Structures are given as C-alpha cells and as structure tokens.
Amino acid sequence: MEQNRKPGAQPSKDISDLKARLGLKRPDAPGAPQAAVPAPGVRAPVPAPAQQPANRQAAASTAPAAAPAGGPPPAAMDPYARMKPAAGGFDLRTIDDGAPAVNVRSGRGKAVIITAVIVGLAAFALGAGYGIASVGRHNMNTANHAAQTVKAELESMQKTLTQIGTAMALSQQRAAAKKDTLSYDPQLITDLEKLKLDPRPDTGKIFRVDYYRLDDVVVDRLFNYYYDSIALYGETERHIKRTKADAESLKTYAEKAAATDSKNYGVVFETGGKVVVGNLVEVGEQVCKNGGAECPASDLDGFKVRSNTGAPWVVRKSSGKLDSDKVVPLRPTPLMDAVMTGSPAEVRNEAYKQRTANMRAIVARLTASQKELFEGINKAATRPDVFTIF
C-alpha cells in the first residue's frame, strides 16, 4: 500500500532501510544483520508485507537482483540450510551368510508357558480349596447361631410345659383320695387359665437350623417336641373352654357321684311264679347271726336291701349255693333304669376325663424326651465359631 503523501514529495524513509529491517538485504552487504535461522520443526515467521513506494521505478532501482529461476534459494531464506547429512551412509540391507536363522527365544518361551500353567493350576487349586473351606466354616458358624436361636425358643416352650405339668400334678394329688383320679376338679381350670399360651412357638426359629450338622436323633426329637407342644397348647385351650361351659353339669354329677360312692347293688330272686325272676336292689348293711354289724362270712345271715331310692330297707337272707347252669332275668325297676341309663351329665363327665387323660399323656411324653433334646441342642449352641474372612 502506498503512503498518504503529496504528489512529487520524497519518501519519508529510504526503501533500503526497510529491506534491511525486514531481512531482505543481502548478507554480504556491509553492516547487514544476519537473518535468524529458525530451529528445526519451528515455522519461520512470515514477514509483514512491505509498503509499496510511490515511485515504482525508484523501488526497482534499489531492489536486489532476484535469484535465477530454478536455482537454490539463498541461505538466509532456507531454514534447513544448516542441517547437512552426516558423511557416509547406513546400509539397511541384510547379509545372507547361508546359515539358517536360529530362534534363540523358542526354548525359553515353552518353559515360561509351562511354568505359567503350573502356577495357574496351583493357584486355582489353592483358591478353590480355601474357598470351599471358607464356605464350610461360614455354614458351621451359621448353624451354631441358629442352634442358639432354637435353644432360646425351646427354653420358652419348656417353661410353659412346666407350668401345665405342675397344674396337672396338683390336680392329680387332690383327686388321690377319690376312687377316680380323673374326676372333675374346678381348681385345675383356674390354674390353667393363668397360663400364657400365646403366642405359639415361632416355626421360623424352631426349624431355622442346618440339620446336617445335628444328630439325626436330635432332629427327630426336635420335631416331636414341637408338634407335641402345639398339641398340648390346643388341648389345654379346648379343655378350659369346654369345662367352663359344662361346669354346672360337672359339679352336679360330681356331688351325686360322691353321695353314691358307698352304694352296692345286688339281685333278689322271686320264685313264686313258674319262672324265677331277679330284681336289682340296693344293698345296705349286713345282718349278722349274733345281731352285730360286723362279722365274718360264716356268721353272715343276710343284708338289708331296697328296690328303689327312698324305699324302706328290708332284710333278705343270703345263700352260698346257686345253680350255675340256670339263667335268672332281671326285672326292669326304677333303680335299674337310673343305674343303666346314662344321663347328659355323665356324658360330659366322661368327656372331661378323656381330655384330662390326653393332657397328662402329652405332658409325660414331652417330659421324657426333653432331656436328650436339650443336651443335643445345647451341644450345637455352645460350639465355638471358627475363623473365616467371609
């Protein structure tokens, strides 16, 4: 670009001074500065475009001569002028001496492979063995902890069983003075109502154990103990409920049975007709020949009898002889009907006896098996844990 100046005015600076500042002046010119050669790989700075002089003829007269066409560039303009190849050369061609090439690494490679395989198998075997041992140790510790949980649940069941057994034993002692030890006992129901039968034993805690690490006998006793305990809880609840519902009938029947405990029965024969007929009678006091109330059988004269409740007593002779090949029918009497016909109160009393007998049998079975069961569970629950990193 041309500078803004008046026509015919001289340039402000000589063009040669501008070329010298831009590095375009010949290096052999006196006082000309040497152009800096850029380092290899660094792009040389591009000189800024020079200002066009206003007088093109003057610029042409002062510009240096251009390099001949096709010739090498001046040294100052070539950044690779100082990078000369070293003397001589390097021949990359191989020399064939006629001998076959030898693989010096083939033997060592096979040894490395074999060693690696052996080390790998040993590591795998060691890791697998340690893993199996760790899993076994972990399972053993889990079984020990589960046995401790089972032991705690069994101790709770044993406490309830002991309370039920104590109530049954006290009832049996109270009935020892009676002829029937299964007779109605209202105190037994009062004692059973005080027991806490719920919640039932937790099956998740009872059966949450590694049975493989318990003796077969212990496992069998554990199952039987659990199911017998559940049966005892259910039988106790039913016994309480049904006995309370039948309490009035059971009480009346017990009082009646206590009043008739001393009664005895016999048969009186009627021989006035063509057929001998027997009558069921209630037998009272014996009658002795000497008039006393107590005497041996040789001095026994007879008994006081009556044919119905509330009837007067009469004396009938006793005999030591009776034909064994004869049949004697019994005549239906009010006393015979009362004795031979069952009443609803009697049915309820028999059901009470059956429930009481079942409960006593279950308590006895549980008491007999709990010692061996607790010994087996306690053995597993007290085993020390083995070390494992998992």
Tab-separated table of N, CA and C in Angstrom, residues 186-345:
chain	number	residue	atom	x	y	z
A	186	PRO	N	-62.434	-78.336	89.663
A	186	PRO	CA	-62.559	-76.944	89.199
A	186	PRO	C	-61.284	-76.128	89.411
A	187	GLN	N	-60.454	-76.490	90.385
A	187	GLN	CA	-59.220	-75.743	90.637
A	187	GLN	C	-58.225	-75.896	89.484
A	188	LEU	N	-58.283	-77.020	88.800
A	188	LEU	CA	-57.397	-77.238	87.651
A	188	LEU	C	-57.663	-76.207	86.557
A	189	ILE	N	-58.919	-75.927	86.279
A	189	ILE	CA	-59.268	-74.947	85.249
A	189	ILE	C	-58.809	-73.552	85.658
A	190	THR	N	-58.938	-73.243	86.946
A	190	THR	CA	-58.477	-71.932	87.434
A	190	THR	C	-56.972	-71.783	87.240
A	191	ASP	N	-56.220	-72.848	87.515
A	191	ASP	CA	-54.765	-72.790	87.349
A	191	ASP	C	-54.363	-72.700	85.877
A	192	LEU	N	-55.058	-73.397	85.002
A	192	LEU	CA	-54.703	-73.377	83.576
A	192	LEU	C	-55.024	-72.031	82.932
A	193	GLU	N	-56.070	-71.355	83.436
A	193	GLU	CA	-56.415	-70.057	82.872
A	193	GLU	C	-55.336	-68.999	83.131
A	194	LYS	N	-54.495	-69.196	84.110
A	194	LYS	CA	-53.444	-68.235	84.433
A	194	LYS	C	-52.246	-68.343	83.490
A	195	LEU	N	-52.167	-69.410	82.716
A	195	LEU	CA	-51.013	-69.636	81.845
A	195	LEU	C	-51.136	-68.796	80.574
A	196	LYS	N	-49.985	-68.434	80.031
A	196	LYS	CA	-49.926	-67.674	78.787
A	196	LYS	C	-49.534	-68.631	77.654
A	197	LEU	N	-50.525	-69.000	76.861
A	197	LEU	CA	-50.293	-69.960	75.776
A	197	LEU	C	-50.010	-69.295	74.436
A	198	ASP	N	-50.213	-68.018	74.328
A	198	ASP	CA	-49.934	-67.263	73.097
A	198	ASP	C	-48.876	-66.212	73.398
A	199	PRO	N	-48.009	-65.940	72.401
A	199	PRO	CA	-48.008	-66.515	71.053
A	199	PRO	C	-47.424	-67.926	71.027
A	200	ARG	N	-47.801	-68.653	69.984
A	200	ARG	CA	-47.303	-70.004	69.818
A	200	ARG	C	-45.808	-69.977	69.471
A	201	PRO	N	-45.102	-71.099	69.616
A	201	PRO	CA	-43.684	-71.151	69.227
A	201	PRO	C	-43.485	-70.750	67.773
A	202	ASP	N	-42.434	-69.993	67.510
A	202	ASP	CA	-42.134	-69.466	66.175
A	202	ASP	C	-41.464	-70.556	65.346
A	203	THR	N	-42.143	-70.988	64.272
A	203	THR	CA	-41.571	-72.038	63.423
A	203	THR	C	-40.326	-71.553	62.695
A	204	GLY	N	-40.248	-70.241	62.412
A	204	GLY	CA	-39.060	-69.722	61.755
A	204	GLY	C	-37.818	-69.862	62.616
A	205	LYS	N	-37.977	-69.842	63.923
A	205	LYS	CA	-36.842	-70.013	64.822
A	205	LYS	C	-36.596	-71.477	65.157
A	206	ILE	N	-37.662	-72.283	65.181
A	206	ILE	CA	-37.509	-73.685	65.533
A	206	ILE	C	-36.802	-74.460	64.426
A	207	PHE	N	-37.197	-74.236	63.195
A	207	PHE	CA	-36.686	-75.036	62.084
A	207	PHE	C	-35.645	-74.300	61.258
A	208	ARG	N	-35.127	-73.189	61.741
A	208	ARG	CA	-34.124	-72.433	61.006
A	208	ARG	C	-32.722	-72.834	61.469
A	209	VAL	N	-32.341	-74.040	61.098
A	209	VAL	CA	-31.064	-74.587	61.540
A	209	VAL	C	-30.568	-75.559	60.480
A	210	ASP	N	-29.234	-75.723	60.406
A	210	ASP	CA	-28.634	-76.659	59.473
A	210	ASP	C	-28.704	-78.049	60.094
A	211	TYR	N	-29.714	-78.842	59.685
A	211	TYR	CA	-29.916	-80.148	60.284
A	211	TYR	C	-28.790	-81.124	59.946
A	212	TYR	N	-28.018	-80.842	58.883
A	212	TYR	CA	-26.916	-81.732	58.523
A	212	TYR	C	-25.865	-81.762	59.625
A	213	ARG	N	-25.740	-80.691	60.387
A	213	ARG	CA	-24.748	-80.605	61.454
A	213	ARG	C	-25.337	-80.931	62.817
A	214	LEU	N	-26.525	-81.534	62.852
A	214	LEU	CA	-27.140	-82.020	64.082
A	214	LEU	C	-27.348	-83.523	63.970
A	215	ASP	N	-27.305	-84.204	65.096
A	215	ASP	CA	-27.547	-85.642	65.085
A	215	ASP	C	-28.981	-85.928	64.647
A	216	ASP	N	-29.158	-87.064	63.964
A	216	ASP	CA	-30.498	-87.429	63.487
A	216	ASP	C	-31.476	-87.594	64.646
A	217	VAL	N	-30.992	-88.136	65.760
A	217	VAL	CA	-31.881	-88.324	66.914
A	217	VAL	C	-32.342	-86.976	67.455
A	218	VAL	N	-31.437	-85.995	67.463
A	218	VAL	CA	-31.793	-84.667	67.959
A	218	VAL	C	-32.840	-84.020	67.057
A	219	VAL	N	-32.665	-84.160	65.748
A	219	VAL	CA	-33.639	-83.588	64.808
A	219	VAL	C	-35.005	-84.243	64.981
A	220	ASP	N	-35.029	-85.570	65.137
A	220	ASP	CA	-36.293	-86.275	65.316
A	220	ASP	C	-36.981	-85.839	66.609
A	221	ARG	N	-36.233	-85.681	67.659
A	221	ARG	CA	-36.810	-85.243	68.931
A	221	ARG	C	-37.272	-83.799	68.859
A	222	LEU	N	-36.566	-82.974	68.098
A	222	LEU	CA	-36.981	-81.582	67.939
A	222	LEU	C	-38.339	-81.488	67.269
A	223	PHE	N	-38.550	-82.253	66.197
A	223	PHE	CA	-39.843	-82.244	65.514
A	223	PHE	C	-40.943	-82.759	66.438
A	224	ASN	N	-40.706	-83.873	67.130
A	224	ASN	CA	-41.729	-84.434	68.016
A	224	ASN	C	-42.046	-83.487	69.169
A	225	TYR	N	-41.024	-82.848	69.704
A	225	TYR	CA	-41.235	-81.927	70.815
A	225	TYR	C	-42.085	-80.733	70.384
A	226	TYR	N	-41.816	-80.232	69.195
A	226	TYR	CA	-42.587	-79.079	68.708
A	226	TYR	C	-44.057	-79.454	68.496
A	227	TYR	N	-44.319	-80.553	67.781
A	227	TYR	CA	-45.702	-80.919	67.470
A	227	TYR	C	-46.461	-81.349	68.728
A	228	ASP	N	-45.801	-82.019	69.658
A	228	ASP	CA	-46.476	-82.370	70.913
A	228	ASP	C	-46.798	-81.123	71.730
A	229	SER	N	-45.903	-80.138	71.704
A	229	SER	CA	-46.164	-78.892	72.430
A	229	SER	C	-47.356	-78.154	71.834
A	230	ILE	N	-47.422	-78.088	70.500
A	230	ILE	CA	-48.565	-77.443	69.847
A	230	ILE	C	-49.857	-78.182	70.184
A	231	ALA	N	-49.800	-79.523	70.195
A	231	ALA	CA	-50.992	-80.309	70.548
A	231	ALA	C	-51.403	-80.058	72.000
A	232	LEU	N	-50.436	-79.930	72.894
A	232	LEU	CA	-50.754	-79.680	74.302
A	232	LEU	C	-51.379	-78.306	74.488
A	233	TYR	N	-50.861	-77.297	73.766
A	233	TYR	CA	-51.461	-75.963	73.864
A	233	TYR	C	-52.921	-75.988	73.403
A	234	GLY	N	-53.164	-76.660	72.281
A	234	GLY	CA	-54.535	-76.729	71.775
A	234	GLY	C	-55.454	-77.500	72.694
A	235	GLU	N	-54.982	-78.620	73.249
A	235	GLU	CA	-55.808	-79.416	74.153
A	235	GLU	C	-56.108	-78.644	75.441
A	236	THR	N	-55.155	-77.870	75.906
A	236	THR	CA	-55.377	-77.066	77.118
A	236	THR	C	-56.450	-76.009	76.892
A	237	GLU	N	-56.371	-75.329	75.743
A	237	GLU	CA	-57.386	-74.310	75.441
A	237	GLU	C	-58.776	-74.930	75.309
A	238	ARG	N	-58.880	-76.070	74.623
A	238	ARG	CA	-60.189	-76.734	74.492
A	238	ARG	C	-60.707	-77.211	75.844
A	239	HIS	N	-59.812	-77.720	76.677
A	239	HIS	CA	-60.229	-78.217	77.997
A	239	HIS	C	-60.783	-77.083	78.848
A	240	ILE	N	-60.126	-75.931	78.807
A	240	ILE	CA	-60.610	-74.787	79.575
A	240	ILE	C	-61.977	-74.332	79.067
A	241	LYS	N	-62.111	-74.213	77.761
A	241	LYS	CA	-63.351	-73.700	77.185
A	241	LYS	C	-64.527	-74.634	77.437
A	242	ARG	N	-64.361	-75.926	77.194
A	242	ARG	CA	-65.477	-76.868	77.327
A	242	ARG	C	-65.807	-77.136	78.801
A	243	THR	N	-64.809	-77.153	79.654
A	243	THR	CA	-65.080	-77.381	81.074
A	243	THR	C	-65.846	-76.214	81.683
A	244	LYS	N	-65.527	-74.997	81.283
A	244	LYS	CA	-66.258	-73.838	81.781
A	244	LYS	C	-67.705	-73.855	81.284
A	245	ALA	N	-67.889	-74.332	80.055
A	245	ALA	CA	-69.251	-74.411	79.524
A	245	ALA	C	-70.074	-75.489	80.236
A	246	ASP	N	-69.433	-76.598	80.681
A	246	ASP	CA	-70.135	-77.705	81.332
A	246	ASP	C	-69.942	-77.699	82.843
A	247	ALA	N	-69.540	-76.578	83.397
A	247	ALA	CA	-69.193	-76.546	84.822
A	247	ALA	C	-70.371	-76.925	85.714
A	248	GLU	N	-71.562	-76.447	85.402
A	248	GLU	CA	-72.721	-76.732	86.256
A	248	GLU	C	-73.068	-78.214	86.235
A	249	SER	N	-73.083	-78.810	85.041
A	249	SER	CA	-73.409	-80.241	84.957
A	249	SER	C	-72.336	-81.092	85.621
A	250	LEU	N	-71.061	-80.711	85.423
A	250	LEU	CA	-69.978	-81.482	86.026
A	250	LEU	C	-70.011	-81.395	87.551
A	251	LYS	N	-70.358	-80.244	88.065
A	251	LYS	CA	-70.434	-80.080	89.505
A	251	LYS	C	-71.560	-80.923	90.096
A	252	THR	N	-72.725	-80.895	89.439
A	252	THR	CA	-73.863	-81.697	89.920
A	252	THR	C	-73.562	-83.181	89.877
A	253	TYR	N	-72.926	-83.610	88.792
A	253	TYR	CA	-72.605	-85.032	88.664
A	253	TYR	C	-71.585	-85.450	89.706
A	254	ALA	N	-70.598	-84.582	89.983
A	254	ALA	CA	-69.593	-84.933	90.980
A	254	ALA	C	-70.212	-85.064	92.371
A	255	GLU	N	-71.131	-84.196	92.706
A	255	GLU	CA	-71.785	-84.284	94.003
A	255	GLU	C	-72.624	-85.562	94.102
A	256	LYS	N	-73.302	-85.904	93.021
A	256	LYS	CA	-74.115	-87.109	93.018
A	256	LYS	C	-73.247	-88.351	93.121
A	257	ALA	N	-72.125	-88.333	92.413
A	257	ALA	CA	-71.233	-89.482	92.467
A	257	ALA	C	-70.628	-89.637	93.853
A	258	ALA	N	-70.346	-88.528	94.520
A	258	ALA	CA	-69.792	-88.611	95.876
A	258	ALA	C	-70.802	-89.192	96.852
A	259	ALA	N	-72.096	-88.932	96.634
A	259	ALA	CA	-73.136	-89.455	97.527
A	259	ALA	C	-73.393	-90.928	97.306
A	260	THR	N	-73.080	-91.431	96.134
A	260	THR	CA	-73.368	-92.829	95.825
A	260	THR	C	-72.120	-93.687	95.793
A	261	ASP	N	-71.012	-93.164	96.292
A	261	ASP	CA	-69.782	-93.958	96.262
A	261	ASP	C	-69.879	-95.199	97.143
A	262	SER	N	-70.674	-95.122	98.247
A	262	SER	CA	-70.758	-96.255	99.179
A	262	SER	C	-71.867	-97.241	98.829
A	263	LYS	N	-72.540	-97.006	97.751
A	263	LYS	CA	-73.642	-97.887	97.385
A	263	LYS	C	-73.127	-99.183	96.782
A	264	ASN	N	-73.930	-100.245	97.048
A	264	ASN	CA	-73.654	-101.549	96.461
A	264	ASN	C	-74.976	-102.127	95.963
A	265	TYR	N	-74.879	-102.989	94.982
A	265	TYR	CA	-76.100	-103.499	94.356
A	265	TYR	C	-76.075	-105.018	94.365
A	266	GLY	N	-77.274	-105.551	94.372
A	266	GLY	CA	-77.423	-106.999	94.356
A	266	GLY	C	-78.679	-107.411	93.615
A	267	VAL	N	-78.975	-108.724	93.624
A	267	VAL	CA	-80.130	-109.272	92.917
A	267	VAL	C	-80.938	-110.106	93.919
A	268	VAL	N	-82.256	-109.859	93.928
A	268	VAL	CA	-83.193	-110.617	94.753
A	268	VAL	C	-84.087	-111.434	93.824
A	269	PHE	N	-84.226	-112.727	94.116
A	269	PHE	CA	-84.977	-113.622	93.237
A	269	PHE	C	-86.418	-113.801	93.729
A	270	GLU	N	-87.300	-113.819	92.759
A	270	GLU	CA	-88.706	-114.122	93.015
A	270	GLU	C	-88.996	-115.519	92.469
A	271	THR	N	-89.402	-116.409	93.368
A	271	THR	CA	-89.616	-117.810	92.988
A	271	THR	C	-91.101	-118.212	93.035
A	272	GLY	N	-92.022	-117.269	93.188
A	272	GLY	CA	-93.435	-117.592	93.312
A	272	GLY	C	-94.068	-118.004	91.995
A	273	GLY	N	-93.496	-117.625	90.888
A	273	GLY	CA	-94.103	-117.960	89.610
A	273	GLY	C	-93.459	-119.172	88.981
A	274	LYS	N	-93.840	-119.390	87.741
A	274	LYS	CA	-93.277	-120.528	87.020
A	274	LYS	C	-91.806	-120.306	86.657
A	275	VAL	N	-91.409	-119.029	86.573
A	275	VAL	CA	-90.023	-118.691	86.214
A	275	VAL	C	-89.443	-117.827	87.319
A	276	VAL	N	-88.228	-118.148	87.699
A	276	VAL	CA	-87.542	-117.342	88.714
A	276	VAL	C	-87.104	-116.027	88.070
A	277	VAL	N	-87.419	-114.906	88.736
A	277	VAL	CA	-87.106	-113.571	88.229
A	277	VAL	C	-86.209	-112.869	89.242
A	278	GLY	N	-85.206	-112.158	88.734
A	278	GLY	CA	-84.318	-111.413	89.613
A	278	GLY	C	-84.628	-109.925	89.566
A	279	ASN	N	-84.519	-109.300	90.708
A	279	ASN	CA	-84.731	-107.855	90.828
A	279	ASN	C	-83.429	-107.194	91.310
A	280	LEU	N	-83.060	-106.103	90.647
A	280	LEU	CA	-81.889	-105.339	91.063
A	280	LEU	C	-82.266	-104.511	92.279
A	281	VAL	N	-81.472	-104.619	93.317
A	281	VAL	CA	-81.750	-103.897	94.547
A	281	VAL	C	-80.456	-103.250	95.024
A	282	GLU	N	-80.653	-102.232	95.864
A	282	GLU	CA	-79.513	-101.594	96.515
A	282	GLU	C	-79.249	-102.317	97.822
A	283	VAL	N	-78.009	-102.705	98.016
A	283	VAL	CA	-77.638	-103.480	99.197
A	283	VAL	C	-77.098	-102.532	100.249
A	284	GLY	N	-77.636	-102.663	101.448
A	284	GLY	CA	-77.200	-101.825	102.555
A	284	GLY	C	-76.336	-102.578	103.538
A	285	GLU	N	-76.608	-102.398	104.825
A	285	GLU	CA	-75.796	-103.006	105.867
A	285	GLU	C	-76.003	-104.516	105.883
A	286	GLN	N	-74.946	-105.201	106.346
A	286	GLN	CA	-75.054	-106.654	106.506
A	286	GLN	C	-75.733	-106.995	107.845
A	287	VAL	N	-76.347	-108.175	107.873
A	287	VAL	CA	-77.041	-108.649	109.078
A	287	VAL	C	-76.327	-109.900	109.560
A	288	CYS	N	-75.838	-109.870	110.819
A	288	CYS	CA	-75.084	-110.992	111.373
A	288	CYS	C	-76.004	-111.876	112.247
A	289	LYS	N	-75.601	-113.117	112.433
A	289	LYS	CA	-76.401	-114.042	113.224
A	289	LYS	C	-76.429	-113.646	114.698
A	290	ASN	N	-75.351	-113.063	115.155
A	290	ASN	CA	-75.267	-112.647	116.549
A	290	ASN	C	-75.847	-111.258	116.781
A	291	GLY	N	-76.411	-110.635	115.698
A	291	GLY	CA	-77.016	-109.327	115.809
A	291	GLY	C	-76.066	-108.163	115.656
A	292	GLY	N	-74.815	-108.418	115.464
A	292	GLY	CA	-73.844	-107.342	115.309
A	292	GLY	C	-73.834	-106.795	113.870
A	293	ALA	N	-73.062	-105.694	113.684
A	293	ALA	CA	-72.953	-105.080	112.357
A	293	ALA	C	-71.744	-105.590	111.577
A	294	GLU	N	-70.794	-106.167	112.276
A	294	GLU	CA	-69.596	-106.683	111.626
A	294	GLU	C	-69.410	-108.134	112.039
A	295	CYS	N	-69.200	-108.996	111.017
A	295	CYS	CA	-68.991	-110.414	111.305
A	295	CYS	C	-68.376	-111.093	110.090
A	296	PRO	N	-67.733	-112.239	110.294
A	296	PRO	CA	-67.173	-112.969	109.151
A	296	PRO	C	-68.281	-113.598	108.321
A	297	ALA	N	-67.875	-114.117	107.138
A	297	ALA	CA	-68.868	-114.678	106.210
A	297	ALA	C	-69.573	-115.893	106.781
A	298	SER	N	-68.920	-116.616	107.699
A	298	SER	CA	-69.547	-117.802	108.279
A	298	SER	C	-70.700	-117.430	109.214
A	299	ASP	N	-70.667	-116.250	109.779
A	299	ASP	CA	-71.714	-115.775	110.690
A	299	ASP	C	-72.678	-114.814	110.004
A	300	LEU	N	-72.550	-114.645	108.683
A	300	LEU	CA	-73.400	-113.694	107.951
A	300	LEU	C	-74.775	-114.321	107.735
A	301	ASP	N	-75.814	-113.564	108.094
A	301	ASP	CA	-77.173	-114.050	107.941
A	301	ASP	C	-77.852	-113.470	106.709
A	302	GLY	N	-77.540	-112.210	106.327
A	302	GLY	CA	-78.165	-111.587	105.160
A	302	GLY	C	-77.778	-110.112	105.050
A	303	PHE	N	-78.578	-109.390	104.243
A	303	PHE	CA	-78.318	-107.955	104.018
A	303	PHE	C	-79.638	-107.199	104.036
A	304	LYS	N	-79.510	-105.919	104.325
A	304	LYS	CA	-80.642	-105.030	104.148
A	304	LYS	C	-80.662	-104.546	102.704
A	305	VAL	N	-81.838	-104.611	102.084
A	305	VAL	CA	-81.935	-104.220	100.676
A	305	VAL	C	-83.176	-103.359	100.495
A	306	ARG	N	-83.169	-102.626	99.354
A	306	ARG	CA	-84.350	-101.877	98.933
A	306	ARG	C	-84.347	-101.822	97.411
A	307	SER	N	-85.521	-101.786	96.862
A	307	SER	CA	-85.684	-101.875	95.413
A	307	SER	C	-85.707	-100.526	94.718
A	308	ASN	N	-85.696	-99.443	95.482
A	308	ASN	CA	-85.731	-98.117	94.857
A	308	ASN	C	-85.193	-97.098	95.859
A	309	THR	N	-84.767	-95.958	95.321
A	309	THR	CA	-84.253	-94.910	96.184
A	309	THR	C	-85.397	-94.346	97.024
A	310	GLY	N	-85.176	-94.280	98.315
A	310	GLY	CA	-86.206	-93.786	99.226
A	310	GLY	C	-87.139	-94.870	99.749
A	311	ALA	N	-87.043	-96.115	99.231
A	311	ALA	CA	-87.886	-97.207	99.718
A	311	ALA	C	-87.350	-97.705	101.066
A	312	PRO	N	-88.189	-98.339	101.867
A	312	PRO	CA	-87.719	-98.851	103.159
A	312	PRO	C	-86.794	-100.050	102.983
A	313	TRP	N	-85.887	-100.181	103.945
A	313	TRP	CA	-84.947	-101.302	103.899
A	313	TRP	C	-85.632	-102.550	104.465
A	314	VAL	N	-85.367	-103.690	103.826
A	314	VAL	CA	-85.864	-104.977	104.304
A	314	VAL	C	-84.696	-105.942	104.357
A	315	VAL	N	-84.818	-106.954	105.213
A	315	VAL	CA	-83.734	-107.929	105.369
A	315	VAL	C	-84.036	-109.122	104.477
A	316	ARG	N	-83.009	-109.506	103.719
A	316	ARG	CA	-83.124	-110.709	102.881
A	316	ARG	C	-81.966	-111.621	103.207
A	317	LYS	N	-82.284	-112.913	103.246
A	317	LYS	CA	-81.286	-113.908	103.574
A	317	LYS	C	-80.298	-114.062	102.414
A	318	SER	N	-79.080	-114.414	102.736
A	318	SER	CA	-78.057	-114.695	101.722
A	318	SER	C	-77.844	-116.190	101.635
A	319	SER	N	-77.429	-116.685	100.491
A	319	SER	CA	-77.226	-118.108	100.281
A	319	SER	C	-75.879	-118.321	99.621
A	320	GLY	N	-75.276	-119.415	99.976
A	320	GLY	CA	-73.973	-119.732	99.381
A	320	GLY	C	-74.083	-120.687	98.226
A	321	LYS	N	-75.291	-121.087	97.844
A	321	LYS	CA	-75.469	-122.048	96.763
A	321	LYS	C	-76.351	-121.450	95.675
A	322	LEU	N	-75.934	-121.697	94.410
A	322	LEU	CA	-76.739	-121.258	93.273
A	322	LEU	C	-76.339	-122.114	92.089
A	323	ASP	N	-77.343	-122.629	91.436
A	323	ASP	CA	-77.042	-123.453	90.273
A	323	ASP	C	-76.422	-122.596	89.178
A	324	SER	N	-75.279	-123.041	88.688
A	324	SER	CA	-74.557	-122.252	87.682
A	324	SER	C	-75.105	-122.436	86.278
A	325	ASP	N	-75.933	-123.428	86.077
A	325	ASP	CA	-76.457	-123.645	84.730
A	325	ASP	C	-77.831	-123.039	84.538
A	326	LYS	N	-78.240	-122.205	85.455
A	326	LYS	CA	-79.542	-121.576	85.363
A	326	LYS	C	-79.370	-120.101	85.018
A	327	VAL	N	-80.308	-119.516	84.252
A	327	VAL	CA	-80.325	-118.114	83.929
A	327	VAL	C	-81.456	-117.459	84.706
A	328	VAL	N	-81.168	-116.265	85.228
A	328	VAL	CA	-82.150	-115.528	86.005
A	328	VAL	C	-82.310	-114.158	85.362
A	329	PRO	N	-83.432	-113.816	84.767
A	329	PRO	CA	-83.630	-112.485	84.174
A	329	PRO	C	-83.842	-111.438	85.262
A	330	LEU	N	-83.475	-110.197	84.946
A	330	LEU	CA	-83.652	-109.069	85.854
A	330	LEU	C	-84.906	-108.302	85.452
A	331	ARG	N	-85.720	-107.949	86.439
A	331	ARG	CA	-86.922	-107.196	86.183
A	331	ARG	C	-86.588	-105.701	86.082
A	332	PRO	N	-87.104	-104.989	85.089
A	332	PRO	CA	-86.871	-103.533	84.995
A	332	PRO	C	-87.511	-102.821	86.170
A	333	THR	N	-86.725	-102.070	86.882
A	333	THR	CA	-87.202	-101.305	88.031
A	333	THR	C	-86.703	-99.876	87.890
A	334	PRO	N	-87.287	-98.915	88.610
A	334	PRO	CA	-86.766	-97.533	88.569
A	334	PRO	C	-85.288	-97.443	88.939
A	335	LEU	N	-84.855	-98.240	89.892
A	335	LEU	CA	-83.446	-98.229	90.266
A	335	LEU	C	-82.572	-98.741	89.139
A	336	MET	N	-83.032	-99.790	88.491
A	336	MET	CA	-82.263	-100.340	87.380
A	336	MET	C	-82.191	-99.348	86.231
A	337	ASP	N	-83.279	-98.658	85.969
A	337	ASP	CA	-83.269	-97.656	84.894
A	337	ASP	C	-82.296	-96.514	85.205
A	338	ALA	N	-82.266	-96.082	86.473
A	338	ALA	CA	-81.368	-94.989	86.851
A	338	ALA	C	-79.913	-95.415	86.749
A	339	VAL	N	-79.636	-96.678	87.063
A	339	VAL	CA	-78.252	-97.169	87.021
A	339	VAL	C	-77.808	-97.438	85.591
A	340	MET	N	-78.667	-98.030	84.789
A	340	MET	CA	-78.273	-98.491	83.454
A	340	MET	C	-78.398	-97.419	82.384
A	341	THR	N	-79.173	-96.395	82.615
A	341	THR	CA	-79.363	-95.355	81.606
A	341	THR	C	-78.420	-94.194	81.885
A	342	GLY	N	-77.648	-93.822	80.878
A	342	GLY	CA	-76.720	-92.719	81.030
A	342	GLY	C	-77.421	-91.370	80.925
A	343	SER	N	-76.937	-90.377	81.684
A	343	SER	CA	-77.517	-89.046	81.665
A	343	SER	C	-76.574	-88.097	80.929
A	344	PRO	N	-77.061	-86.923	80.476
A	344	PRO	CA	-76.173	-85.958	79.826
A	344	PRO	C	-75.012	-85.529	80.710
A	345	ALA	N	-75.245	-85.425	82.004
A	345	ALA	CA	-74.164	-85.044	82.911
A	345	ALA	C	-73.068	-86.100	82.925
